[in-house]
Short mmCIF file of C-alpha atoms in Angstrom, two decimals:
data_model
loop_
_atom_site.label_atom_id
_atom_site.label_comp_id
_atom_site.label_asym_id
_atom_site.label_seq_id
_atom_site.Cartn_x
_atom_site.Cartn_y
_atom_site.Cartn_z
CA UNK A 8 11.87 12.48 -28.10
CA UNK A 9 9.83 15.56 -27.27
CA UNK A 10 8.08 13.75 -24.15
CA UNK A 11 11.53 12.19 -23.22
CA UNK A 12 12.78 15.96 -23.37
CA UNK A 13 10.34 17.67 -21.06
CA UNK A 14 9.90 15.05 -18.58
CA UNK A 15 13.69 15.33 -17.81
CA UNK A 16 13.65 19.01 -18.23
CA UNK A 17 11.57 18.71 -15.33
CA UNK A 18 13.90 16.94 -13.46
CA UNK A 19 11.87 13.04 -14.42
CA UNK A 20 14.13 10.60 -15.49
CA UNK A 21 12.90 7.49 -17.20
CA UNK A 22 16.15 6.08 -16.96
CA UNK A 23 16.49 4.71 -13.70
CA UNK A 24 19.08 3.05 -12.10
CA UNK A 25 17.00 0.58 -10.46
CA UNK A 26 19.59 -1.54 -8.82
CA UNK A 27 21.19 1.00 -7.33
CA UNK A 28 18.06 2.65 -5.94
CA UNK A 29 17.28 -1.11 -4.20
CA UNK A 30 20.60 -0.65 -2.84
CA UNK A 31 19.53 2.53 -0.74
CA UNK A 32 16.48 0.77 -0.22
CA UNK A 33 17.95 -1.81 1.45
CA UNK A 34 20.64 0.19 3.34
CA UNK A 35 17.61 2.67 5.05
CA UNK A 36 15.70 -0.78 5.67
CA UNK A 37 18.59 -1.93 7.71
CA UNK A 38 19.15 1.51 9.49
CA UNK A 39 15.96 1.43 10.69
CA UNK A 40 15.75 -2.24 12.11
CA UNK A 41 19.19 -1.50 13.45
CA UNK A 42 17.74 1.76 15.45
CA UNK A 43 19.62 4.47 13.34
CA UNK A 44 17.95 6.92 11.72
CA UNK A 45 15.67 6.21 8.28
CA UNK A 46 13.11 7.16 6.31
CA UNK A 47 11.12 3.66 6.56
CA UNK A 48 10.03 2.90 10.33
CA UNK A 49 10.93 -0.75 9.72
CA UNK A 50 7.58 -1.51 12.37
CA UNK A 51 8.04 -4.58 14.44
CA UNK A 52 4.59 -6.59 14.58
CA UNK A 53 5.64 -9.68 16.58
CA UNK A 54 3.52 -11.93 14.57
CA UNK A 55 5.65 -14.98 13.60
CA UNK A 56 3.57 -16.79 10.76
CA UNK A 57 4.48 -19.79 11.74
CA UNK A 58 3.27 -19.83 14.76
CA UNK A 59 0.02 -20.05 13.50
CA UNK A 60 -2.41 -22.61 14.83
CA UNK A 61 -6.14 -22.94 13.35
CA UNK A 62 -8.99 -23.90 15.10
CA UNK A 63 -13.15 -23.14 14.85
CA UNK A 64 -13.19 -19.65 16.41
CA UNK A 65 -15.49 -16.58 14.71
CA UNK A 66 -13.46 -13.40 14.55
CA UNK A 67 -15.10 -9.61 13.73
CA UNK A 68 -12.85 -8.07 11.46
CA UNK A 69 -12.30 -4.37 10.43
CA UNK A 70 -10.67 -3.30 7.21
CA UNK A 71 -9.71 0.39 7.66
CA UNK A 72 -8.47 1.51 3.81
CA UNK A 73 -7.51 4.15 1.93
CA UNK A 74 -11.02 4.76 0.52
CA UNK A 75 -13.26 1.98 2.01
CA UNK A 76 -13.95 0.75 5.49
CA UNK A 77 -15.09 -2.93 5.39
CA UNK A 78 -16.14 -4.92 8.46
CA UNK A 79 -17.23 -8.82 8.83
CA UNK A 80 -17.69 -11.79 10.85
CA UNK A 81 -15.16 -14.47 9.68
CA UNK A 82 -15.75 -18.08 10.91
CA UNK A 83 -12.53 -20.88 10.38
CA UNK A 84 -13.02 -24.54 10.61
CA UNK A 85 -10.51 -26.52 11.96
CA UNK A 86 -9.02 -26.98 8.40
CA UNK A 87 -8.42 -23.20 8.02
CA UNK A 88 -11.34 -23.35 5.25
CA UNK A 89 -13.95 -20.08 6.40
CA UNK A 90 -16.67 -18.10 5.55
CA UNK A 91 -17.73 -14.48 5.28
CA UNK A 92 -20.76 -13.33 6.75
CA UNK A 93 -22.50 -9.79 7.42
CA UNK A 94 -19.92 -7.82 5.38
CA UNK A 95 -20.74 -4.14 4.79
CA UNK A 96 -19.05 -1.22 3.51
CA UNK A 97 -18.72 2.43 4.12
CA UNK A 98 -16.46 5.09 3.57
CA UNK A 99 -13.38 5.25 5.44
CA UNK A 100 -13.97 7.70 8.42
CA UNK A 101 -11.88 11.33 7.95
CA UNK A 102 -12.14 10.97 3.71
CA UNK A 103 -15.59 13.14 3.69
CA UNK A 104 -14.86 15.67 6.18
CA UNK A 105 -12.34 16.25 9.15
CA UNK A 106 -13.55 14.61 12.20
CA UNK A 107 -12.58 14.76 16.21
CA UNK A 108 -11.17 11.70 17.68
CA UNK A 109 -13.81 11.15 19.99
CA UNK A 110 -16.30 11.19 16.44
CA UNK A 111 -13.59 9.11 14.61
CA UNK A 112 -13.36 6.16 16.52
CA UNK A 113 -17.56 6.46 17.55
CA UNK A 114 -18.17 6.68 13.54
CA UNK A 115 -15.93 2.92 13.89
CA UNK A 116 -18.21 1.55 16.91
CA UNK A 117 -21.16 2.29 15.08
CA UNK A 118 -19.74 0.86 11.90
CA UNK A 119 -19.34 -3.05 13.83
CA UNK A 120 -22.60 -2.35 16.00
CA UNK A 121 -24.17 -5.39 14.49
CA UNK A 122 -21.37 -7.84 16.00
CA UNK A 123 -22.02 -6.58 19.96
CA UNK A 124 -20.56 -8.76 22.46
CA UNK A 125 -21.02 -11.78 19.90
CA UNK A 126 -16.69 -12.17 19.39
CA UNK A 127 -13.36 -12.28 21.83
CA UNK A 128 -11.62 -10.64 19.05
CA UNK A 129 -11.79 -8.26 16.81
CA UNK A 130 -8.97 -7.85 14.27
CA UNK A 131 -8.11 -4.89 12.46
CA UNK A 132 -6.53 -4.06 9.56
CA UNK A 133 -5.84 -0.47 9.88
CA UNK A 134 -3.87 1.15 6.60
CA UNK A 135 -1.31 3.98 8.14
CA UNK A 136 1.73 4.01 9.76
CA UNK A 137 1.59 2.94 13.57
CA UNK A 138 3.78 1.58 16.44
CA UNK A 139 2.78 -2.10 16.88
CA UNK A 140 2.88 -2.77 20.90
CA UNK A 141 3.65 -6.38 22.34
CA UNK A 142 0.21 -6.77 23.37
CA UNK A 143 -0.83 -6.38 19.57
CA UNK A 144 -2.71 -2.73 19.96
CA UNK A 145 -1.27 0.20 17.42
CA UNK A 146 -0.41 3.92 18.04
CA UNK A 147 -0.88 5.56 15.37
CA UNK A 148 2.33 7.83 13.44
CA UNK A 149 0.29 9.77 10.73
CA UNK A 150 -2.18 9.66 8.40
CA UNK A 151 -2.11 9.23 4.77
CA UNK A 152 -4.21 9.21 1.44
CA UNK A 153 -5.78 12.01 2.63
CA UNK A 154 -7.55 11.26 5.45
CA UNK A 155 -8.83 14.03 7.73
CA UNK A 156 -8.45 12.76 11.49
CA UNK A 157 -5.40 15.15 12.57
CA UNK A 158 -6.35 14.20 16.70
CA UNK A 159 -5.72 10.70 16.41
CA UNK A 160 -2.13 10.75 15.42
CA UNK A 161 -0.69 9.19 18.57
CA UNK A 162 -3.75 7.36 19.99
CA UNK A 163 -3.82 3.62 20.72
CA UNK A 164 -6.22 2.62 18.35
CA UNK A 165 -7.33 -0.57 19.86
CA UNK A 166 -7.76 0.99 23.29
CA UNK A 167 -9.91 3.93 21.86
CA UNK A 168 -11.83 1.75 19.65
CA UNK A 169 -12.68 -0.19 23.38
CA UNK A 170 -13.64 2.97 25.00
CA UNK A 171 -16.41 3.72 22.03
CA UNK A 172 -17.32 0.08 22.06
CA UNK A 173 -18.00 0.70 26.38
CA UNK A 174 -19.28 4.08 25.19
CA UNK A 175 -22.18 2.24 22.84
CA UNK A 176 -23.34 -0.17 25.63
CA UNK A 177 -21.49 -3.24 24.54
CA UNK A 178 -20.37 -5.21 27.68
CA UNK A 179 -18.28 -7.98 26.08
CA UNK A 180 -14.88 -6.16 24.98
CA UNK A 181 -12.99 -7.76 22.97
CA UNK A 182 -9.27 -7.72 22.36
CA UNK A 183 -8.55 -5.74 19.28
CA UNK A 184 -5.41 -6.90 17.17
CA UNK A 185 -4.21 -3.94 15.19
CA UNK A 186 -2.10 -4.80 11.74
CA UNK A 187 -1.21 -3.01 8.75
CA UNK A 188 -2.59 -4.24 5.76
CA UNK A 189 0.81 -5.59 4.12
CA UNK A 190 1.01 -7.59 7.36
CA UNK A 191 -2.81 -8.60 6.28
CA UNK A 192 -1.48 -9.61 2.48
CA UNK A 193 1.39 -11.65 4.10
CA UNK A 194 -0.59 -13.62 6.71
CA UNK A 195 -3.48 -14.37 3.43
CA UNK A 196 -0.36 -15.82 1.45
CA UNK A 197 0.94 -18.50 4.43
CA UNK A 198 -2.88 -20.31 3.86
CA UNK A 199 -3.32 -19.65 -0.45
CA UNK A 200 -1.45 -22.91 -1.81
CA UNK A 201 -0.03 -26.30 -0.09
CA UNK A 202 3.01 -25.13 -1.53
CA UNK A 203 6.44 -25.29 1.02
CA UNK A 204 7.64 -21.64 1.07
CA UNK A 205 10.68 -20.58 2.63
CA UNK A 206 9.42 -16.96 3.72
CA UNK A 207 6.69 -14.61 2.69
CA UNK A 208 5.67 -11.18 1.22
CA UNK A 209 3.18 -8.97 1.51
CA UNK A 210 2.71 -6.01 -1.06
CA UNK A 211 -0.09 -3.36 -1.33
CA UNK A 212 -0.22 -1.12 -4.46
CA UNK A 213 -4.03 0.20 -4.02
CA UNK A 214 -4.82 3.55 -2.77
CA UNK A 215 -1.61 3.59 -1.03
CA UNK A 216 1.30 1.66 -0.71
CA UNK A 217 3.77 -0.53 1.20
CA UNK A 218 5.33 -3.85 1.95
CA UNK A 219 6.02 -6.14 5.10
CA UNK A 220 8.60 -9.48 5.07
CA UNK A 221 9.08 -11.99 7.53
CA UNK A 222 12.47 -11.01 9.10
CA UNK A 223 14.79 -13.65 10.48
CA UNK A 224 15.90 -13.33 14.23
CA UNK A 225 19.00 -11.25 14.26
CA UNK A 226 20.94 -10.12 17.30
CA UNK A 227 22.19 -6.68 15.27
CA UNK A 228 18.27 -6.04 15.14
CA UNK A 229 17.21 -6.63 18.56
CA UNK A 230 14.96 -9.43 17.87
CA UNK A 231 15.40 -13.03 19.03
CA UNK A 232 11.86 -14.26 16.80
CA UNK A 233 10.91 -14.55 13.45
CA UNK A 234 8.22 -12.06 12.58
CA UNK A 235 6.46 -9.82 10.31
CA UNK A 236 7.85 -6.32 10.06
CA UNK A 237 6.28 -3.47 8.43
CA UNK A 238 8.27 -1.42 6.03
CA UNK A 239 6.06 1.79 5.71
CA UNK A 240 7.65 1.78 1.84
CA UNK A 241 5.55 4.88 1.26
CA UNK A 242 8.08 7.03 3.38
CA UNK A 243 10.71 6.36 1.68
CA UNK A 244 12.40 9.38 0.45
CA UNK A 245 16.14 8.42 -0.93
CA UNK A 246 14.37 9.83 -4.68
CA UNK A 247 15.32 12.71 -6.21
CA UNK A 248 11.78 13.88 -7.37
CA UNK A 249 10.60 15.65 -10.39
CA UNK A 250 8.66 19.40 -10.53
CA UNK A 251 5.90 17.43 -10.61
CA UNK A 252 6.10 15.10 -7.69
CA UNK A 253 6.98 19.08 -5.66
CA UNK A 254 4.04 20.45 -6.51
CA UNK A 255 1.55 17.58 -6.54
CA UNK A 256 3.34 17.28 -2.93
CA UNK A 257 2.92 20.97 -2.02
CA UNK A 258 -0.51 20.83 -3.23
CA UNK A 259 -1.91 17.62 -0.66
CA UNK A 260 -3.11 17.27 2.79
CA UNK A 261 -0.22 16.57 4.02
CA UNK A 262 3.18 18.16 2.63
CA UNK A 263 6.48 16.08 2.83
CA UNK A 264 4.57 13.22 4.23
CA UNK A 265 4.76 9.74 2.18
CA UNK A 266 7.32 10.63 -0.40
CA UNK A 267 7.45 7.42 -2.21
CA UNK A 268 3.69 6.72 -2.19
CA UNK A 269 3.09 10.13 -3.73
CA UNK A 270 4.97 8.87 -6.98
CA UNK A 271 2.58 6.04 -7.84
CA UNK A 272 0.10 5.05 -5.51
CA UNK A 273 -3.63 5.03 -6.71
CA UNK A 274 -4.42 7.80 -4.43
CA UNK A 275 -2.07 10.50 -6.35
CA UNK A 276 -1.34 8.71 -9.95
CA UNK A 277 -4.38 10.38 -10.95
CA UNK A 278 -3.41 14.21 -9.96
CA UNK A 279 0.44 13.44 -10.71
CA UNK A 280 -0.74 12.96 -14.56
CA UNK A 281 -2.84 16.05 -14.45
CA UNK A 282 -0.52 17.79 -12.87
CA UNK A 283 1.75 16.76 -15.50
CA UNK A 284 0.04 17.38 -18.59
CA UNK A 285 -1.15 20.92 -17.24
CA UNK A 286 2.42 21.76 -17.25
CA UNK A 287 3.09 20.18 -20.51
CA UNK A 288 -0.01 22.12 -22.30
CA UNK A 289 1.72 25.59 -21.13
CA UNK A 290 4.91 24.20 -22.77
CA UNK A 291 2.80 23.72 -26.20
CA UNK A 292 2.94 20.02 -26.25
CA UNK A 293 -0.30 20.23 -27.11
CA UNK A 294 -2.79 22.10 -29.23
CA UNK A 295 -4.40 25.60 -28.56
CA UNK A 296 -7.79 24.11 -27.66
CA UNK A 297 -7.21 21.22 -26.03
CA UNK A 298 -4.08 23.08 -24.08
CA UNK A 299 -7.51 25.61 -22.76
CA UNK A 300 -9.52 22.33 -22.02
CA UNK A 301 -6.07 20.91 -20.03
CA UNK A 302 -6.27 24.13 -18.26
CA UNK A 303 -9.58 24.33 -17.20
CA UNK A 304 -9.74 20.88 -15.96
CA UNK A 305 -9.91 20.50 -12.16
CA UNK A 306 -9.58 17.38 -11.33
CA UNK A 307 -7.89 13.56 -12.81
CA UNK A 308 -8.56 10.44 -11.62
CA UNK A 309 -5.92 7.22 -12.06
CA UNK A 310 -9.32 5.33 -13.18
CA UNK A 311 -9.77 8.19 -15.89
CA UNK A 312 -5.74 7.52 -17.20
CA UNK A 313 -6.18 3.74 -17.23
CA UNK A 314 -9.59 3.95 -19.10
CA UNK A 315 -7.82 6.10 -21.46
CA UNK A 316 -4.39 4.05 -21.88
CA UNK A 317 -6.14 0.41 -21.18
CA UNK A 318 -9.52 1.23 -23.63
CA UNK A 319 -8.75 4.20 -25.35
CA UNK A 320 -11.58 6.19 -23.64
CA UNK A 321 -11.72 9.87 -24.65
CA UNK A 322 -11.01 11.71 -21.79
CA UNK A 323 -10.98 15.50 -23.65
CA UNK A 324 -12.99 16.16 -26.27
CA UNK A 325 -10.41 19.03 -27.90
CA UNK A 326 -7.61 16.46 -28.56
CA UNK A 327 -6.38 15.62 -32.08
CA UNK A 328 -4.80 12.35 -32.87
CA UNK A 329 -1.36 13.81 -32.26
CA UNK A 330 -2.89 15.28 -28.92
CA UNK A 331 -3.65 11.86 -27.70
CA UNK A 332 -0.78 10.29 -28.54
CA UNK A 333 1.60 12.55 -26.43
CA UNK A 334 -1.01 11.98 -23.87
CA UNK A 335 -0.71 8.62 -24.55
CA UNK A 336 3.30 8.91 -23.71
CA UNK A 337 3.17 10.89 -20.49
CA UNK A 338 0.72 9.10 -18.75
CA UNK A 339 2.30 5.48 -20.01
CA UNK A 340 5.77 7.11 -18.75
CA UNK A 341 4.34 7.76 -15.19
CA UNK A 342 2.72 4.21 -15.40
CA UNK A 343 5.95 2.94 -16.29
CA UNK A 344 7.58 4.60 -13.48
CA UNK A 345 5.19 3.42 -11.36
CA UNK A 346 5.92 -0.47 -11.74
CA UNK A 347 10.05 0.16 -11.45
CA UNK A 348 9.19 1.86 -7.90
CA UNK A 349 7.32 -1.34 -7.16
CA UNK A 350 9.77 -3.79 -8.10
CA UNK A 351 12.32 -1.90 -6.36
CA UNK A 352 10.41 -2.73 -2.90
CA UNK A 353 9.43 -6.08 -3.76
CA UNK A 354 13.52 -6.71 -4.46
CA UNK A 355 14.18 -5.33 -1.39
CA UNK A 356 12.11 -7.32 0.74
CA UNK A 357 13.18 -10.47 -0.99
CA UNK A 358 16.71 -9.62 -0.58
CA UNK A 359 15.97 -8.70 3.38
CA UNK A 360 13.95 -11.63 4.37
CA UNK A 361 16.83 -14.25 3.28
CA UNK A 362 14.27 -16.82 1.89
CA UNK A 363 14.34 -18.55 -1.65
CA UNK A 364 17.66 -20.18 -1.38
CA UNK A 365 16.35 -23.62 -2.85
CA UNK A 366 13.85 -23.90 -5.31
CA UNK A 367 11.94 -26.50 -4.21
CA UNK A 368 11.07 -23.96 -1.16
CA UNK A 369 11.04 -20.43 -2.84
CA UNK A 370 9.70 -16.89 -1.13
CA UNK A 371 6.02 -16.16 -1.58
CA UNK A 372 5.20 -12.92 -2.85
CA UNK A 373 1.85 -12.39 -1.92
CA UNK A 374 0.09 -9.53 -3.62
CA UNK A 375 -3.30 -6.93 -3.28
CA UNK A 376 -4.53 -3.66 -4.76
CA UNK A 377 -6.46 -2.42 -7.47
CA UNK A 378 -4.07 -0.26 -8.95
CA UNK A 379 -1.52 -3.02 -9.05
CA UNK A 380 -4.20 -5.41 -10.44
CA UNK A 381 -5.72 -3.61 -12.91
CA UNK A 382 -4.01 -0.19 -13.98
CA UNK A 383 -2.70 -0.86 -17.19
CA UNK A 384 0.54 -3.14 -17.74
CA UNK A 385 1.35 -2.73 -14.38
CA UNK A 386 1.81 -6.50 -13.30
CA UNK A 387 3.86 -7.48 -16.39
CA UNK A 388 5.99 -4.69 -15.61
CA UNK A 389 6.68 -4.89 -12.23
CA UNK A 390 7.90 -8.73 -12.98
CA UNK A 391 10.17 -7.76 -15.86
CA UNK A 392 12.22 -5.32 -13.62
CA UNK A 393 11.95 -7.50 -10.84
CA UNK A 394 13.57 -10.24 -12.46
CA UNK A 395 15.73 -7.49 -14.44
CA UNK A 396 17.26 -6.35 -10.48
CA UNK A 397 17.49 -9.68 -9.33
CA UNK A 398 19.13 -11.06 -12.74
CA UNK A 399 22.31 -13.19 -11.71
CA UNK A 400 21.42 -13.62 -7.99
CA UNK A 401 20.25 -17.16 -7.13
CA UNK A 402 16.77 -16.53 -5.05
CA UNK A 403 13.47 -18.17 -6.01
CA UNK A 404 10.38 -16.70 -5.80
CA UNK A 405 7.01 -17.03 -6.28
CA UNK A 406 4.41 -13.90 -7.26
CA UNK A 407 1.02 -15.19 -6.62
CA UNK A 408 -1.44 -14.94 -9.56
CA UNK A 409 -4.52 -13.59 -7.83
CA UNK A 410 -4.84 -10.43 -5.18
CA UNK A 411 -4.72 -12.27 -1.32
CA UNK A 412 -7.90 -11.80 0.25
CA UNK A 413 -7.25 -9.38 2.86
CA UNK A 414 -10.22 -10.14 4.90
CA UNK A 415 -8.87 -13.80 5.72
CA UNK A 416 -4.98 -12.58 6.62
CA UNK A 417 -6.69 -9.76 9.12
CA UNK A 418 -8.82 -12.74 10.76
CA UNK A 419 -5.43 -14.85 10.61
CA UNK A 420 -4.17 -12.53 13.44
CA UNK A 421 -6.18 -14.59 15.82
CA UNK A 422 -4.27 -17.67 16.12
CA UNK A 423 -0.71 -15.96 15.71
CA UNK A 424 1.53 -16.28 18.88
#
């Protein structure tokens, strides 16, 4: 009761009304795909999954994270079966050090230097919130999870990404396809099972977070296709946040931008929960020394929180039994918190794409990110108050089991349209 006390002191309620907050959800989802103003941009991709038609074709591919940067050569056979070949990775551009545009997008040509002139296409799965143009390029909104890039914001990427490709000698430029990575997650479910599936889902719960649904052709909406549209979930800011999600916000690179994604991503779980217990230790939650160790700490990690609630790990040496289980209740509180937030998106994509009406042809949900994967109870979680929203509404779905290789849904992009 103590924990339950000072996390709604501070303005966190465990007690969420989860329906209703799918509601507003779904009302700002259909503000922004109706042009009105919202806090999701609702990002049209024109990708129709169905339209998908596979053939042999090789296809460079660039995975542009929240941590990592990841390039490849993917090669399909007729039968959509592929391989992987020359994969390396790096760190994402911007995350050790500001850089210009000019020395973003070179540091990205120098990255895929190994491919020159050997692909028509290069498709690229590039994490932040952009504009998706009809001929498939991406102009970039904002940054998030910290990246330091601040000249890009409003470049085409794919046209930029040609210049330093010109820049760097090659001669064969290819077309670049830009997607988000939920689009990615989607595209990797249409291909993982023989199963008949009335619509798809993709999800992302990693570094960062968001979620993209096929939405039916409606006039209200302006769009007379099928296609993939990209929620940008992590902007979402119909929450009323806690003292903690304020000053973990006031404290980032980028104030007042990603609302949502600040509250449980993998990028921020990690500083929310030290954040948290820093605040707790000058409340005396905890005891003298281990409140001075809390203090002095600089820095939290979500990897350090699920060692600790997953394995038990130690994570300060100071704490007595009844230290470690309080810690032991915040942290599984902001966990917990965590997998309602998720369900809430995945209910209101499911709801939104109008799939699932049959069983025998259900909505895939199609899943990837290590924080959803592996942070502790997460998955079993998210399903419970998923089902929990949905409880008395007659939709099938289907969660995949295993995280959608993103590598194959970027390459995907190829044969769309």
């Amino acid at each position: 009761m103590e924990v339950k006390n000072f996390f709604e002191k501070h303005g966190f309620y465990t007690d969420l009304d989860l329906s209703s907050l799918t509601k507003d959800f779904l009302q700002d989802m259909d503000n922004g795909l109706s042009g009105k103003k919202s806090f999701q941009d609702m990002i049209k991709t024109y990708i129709d999954p169905s339209s998908i038609a596979m053939r042999e074709k090789s296809v460079i591919v660039i995975d542009a994270g929240g941590t990592n940067f990841r390039s490849s050569l993917v090669t399909f056979a007729n039968d959509g079966s592929f391989t992987v070949s020359q994969f390396e990775k790096t760190r994402m551009p911007g995350t050790e050090g500001e850089l210009s545009k000019k020395d973003f997008f070179a540091k990205i040509a120098s990255n895929i230097s190994r491919f020159k002139d050997c692909c028509d296409e290069i498709c690229f799965c590039f994490s932040y919130a952009m504009t998706i143009t009809e001929d498939k390029d991406g102009i970039l909104d904002n940054f998030s999870k910290e990246v330091k890039a601040p000249e890009v914001v409003g470049s085409h990427i794919g046209a930029e990404l040609k210049n330093a490709l010109k820049e760097q000698g090659w001669t064969k430029i290819p077309q670049v396809i830009l997607l988000n990575d939920t689009a990615s997650a989607l595209l990797a479910g249409t291909g993982s099972t023989s199963k008949k599936y009335s619509s798809y889902i993709g999800f992302i719960l990693g570094t960062g977070l968001n979620a993209a649904f096929v939405q039916p052709a409606k006039a209200e909406y302006n769009t007379t296709k099928n296609q993939i549209i990209v929620c940008e979930s992590a902007k979402f800011g119909g929450f009323k946040n806690s003292e903690f999600d304020i000053n973990l916000d006031k404290k980032s690179v980028a104030p007042g931008v990603a609302p949502y994604e600040k509250l449980c991503s993998g990028a921020y779980l990690g500083p929310l929960a030290l954040e948290t217990i820093q605040i707790a230790a000058k409340e005396g939650l905890f005891s003298t020394e281990l409140s001075e160790e809390i203090a002095s700490k600089e820095a939290l990690s979500l990897i350090e929180v699920n060692d600790f609630l997953s394995n038990g790990k130690a994570l300060f040496s100071k704490a007595t039994k009844e230290d470690s289980e309080v810690l032991f209740e915040i942290f599984d509180t902001l966990v917990d918190r965590m997998a309602k937030l998720a369900a809430v998106i995945l209910a209101a994509c499911i709801t939104q794409c109008e799939g699932g009406k049959e069983e025998s042809s259900p909505i895939c949900v199609a899943c990837n990110g290590t924080t959803f994967f592996k942070t502790y109870k997460v998955i079993e979680r998210t399903k419970a108050y998923l089902a929990k929203i949905l409880e008395g509404k007659k939709v099938y779905y289907d969660m995949l089991p295993e995280e959608v290789d993103i590598t194959r849904g970027t390459a995907m992009a190829a044969f769309t349209n």
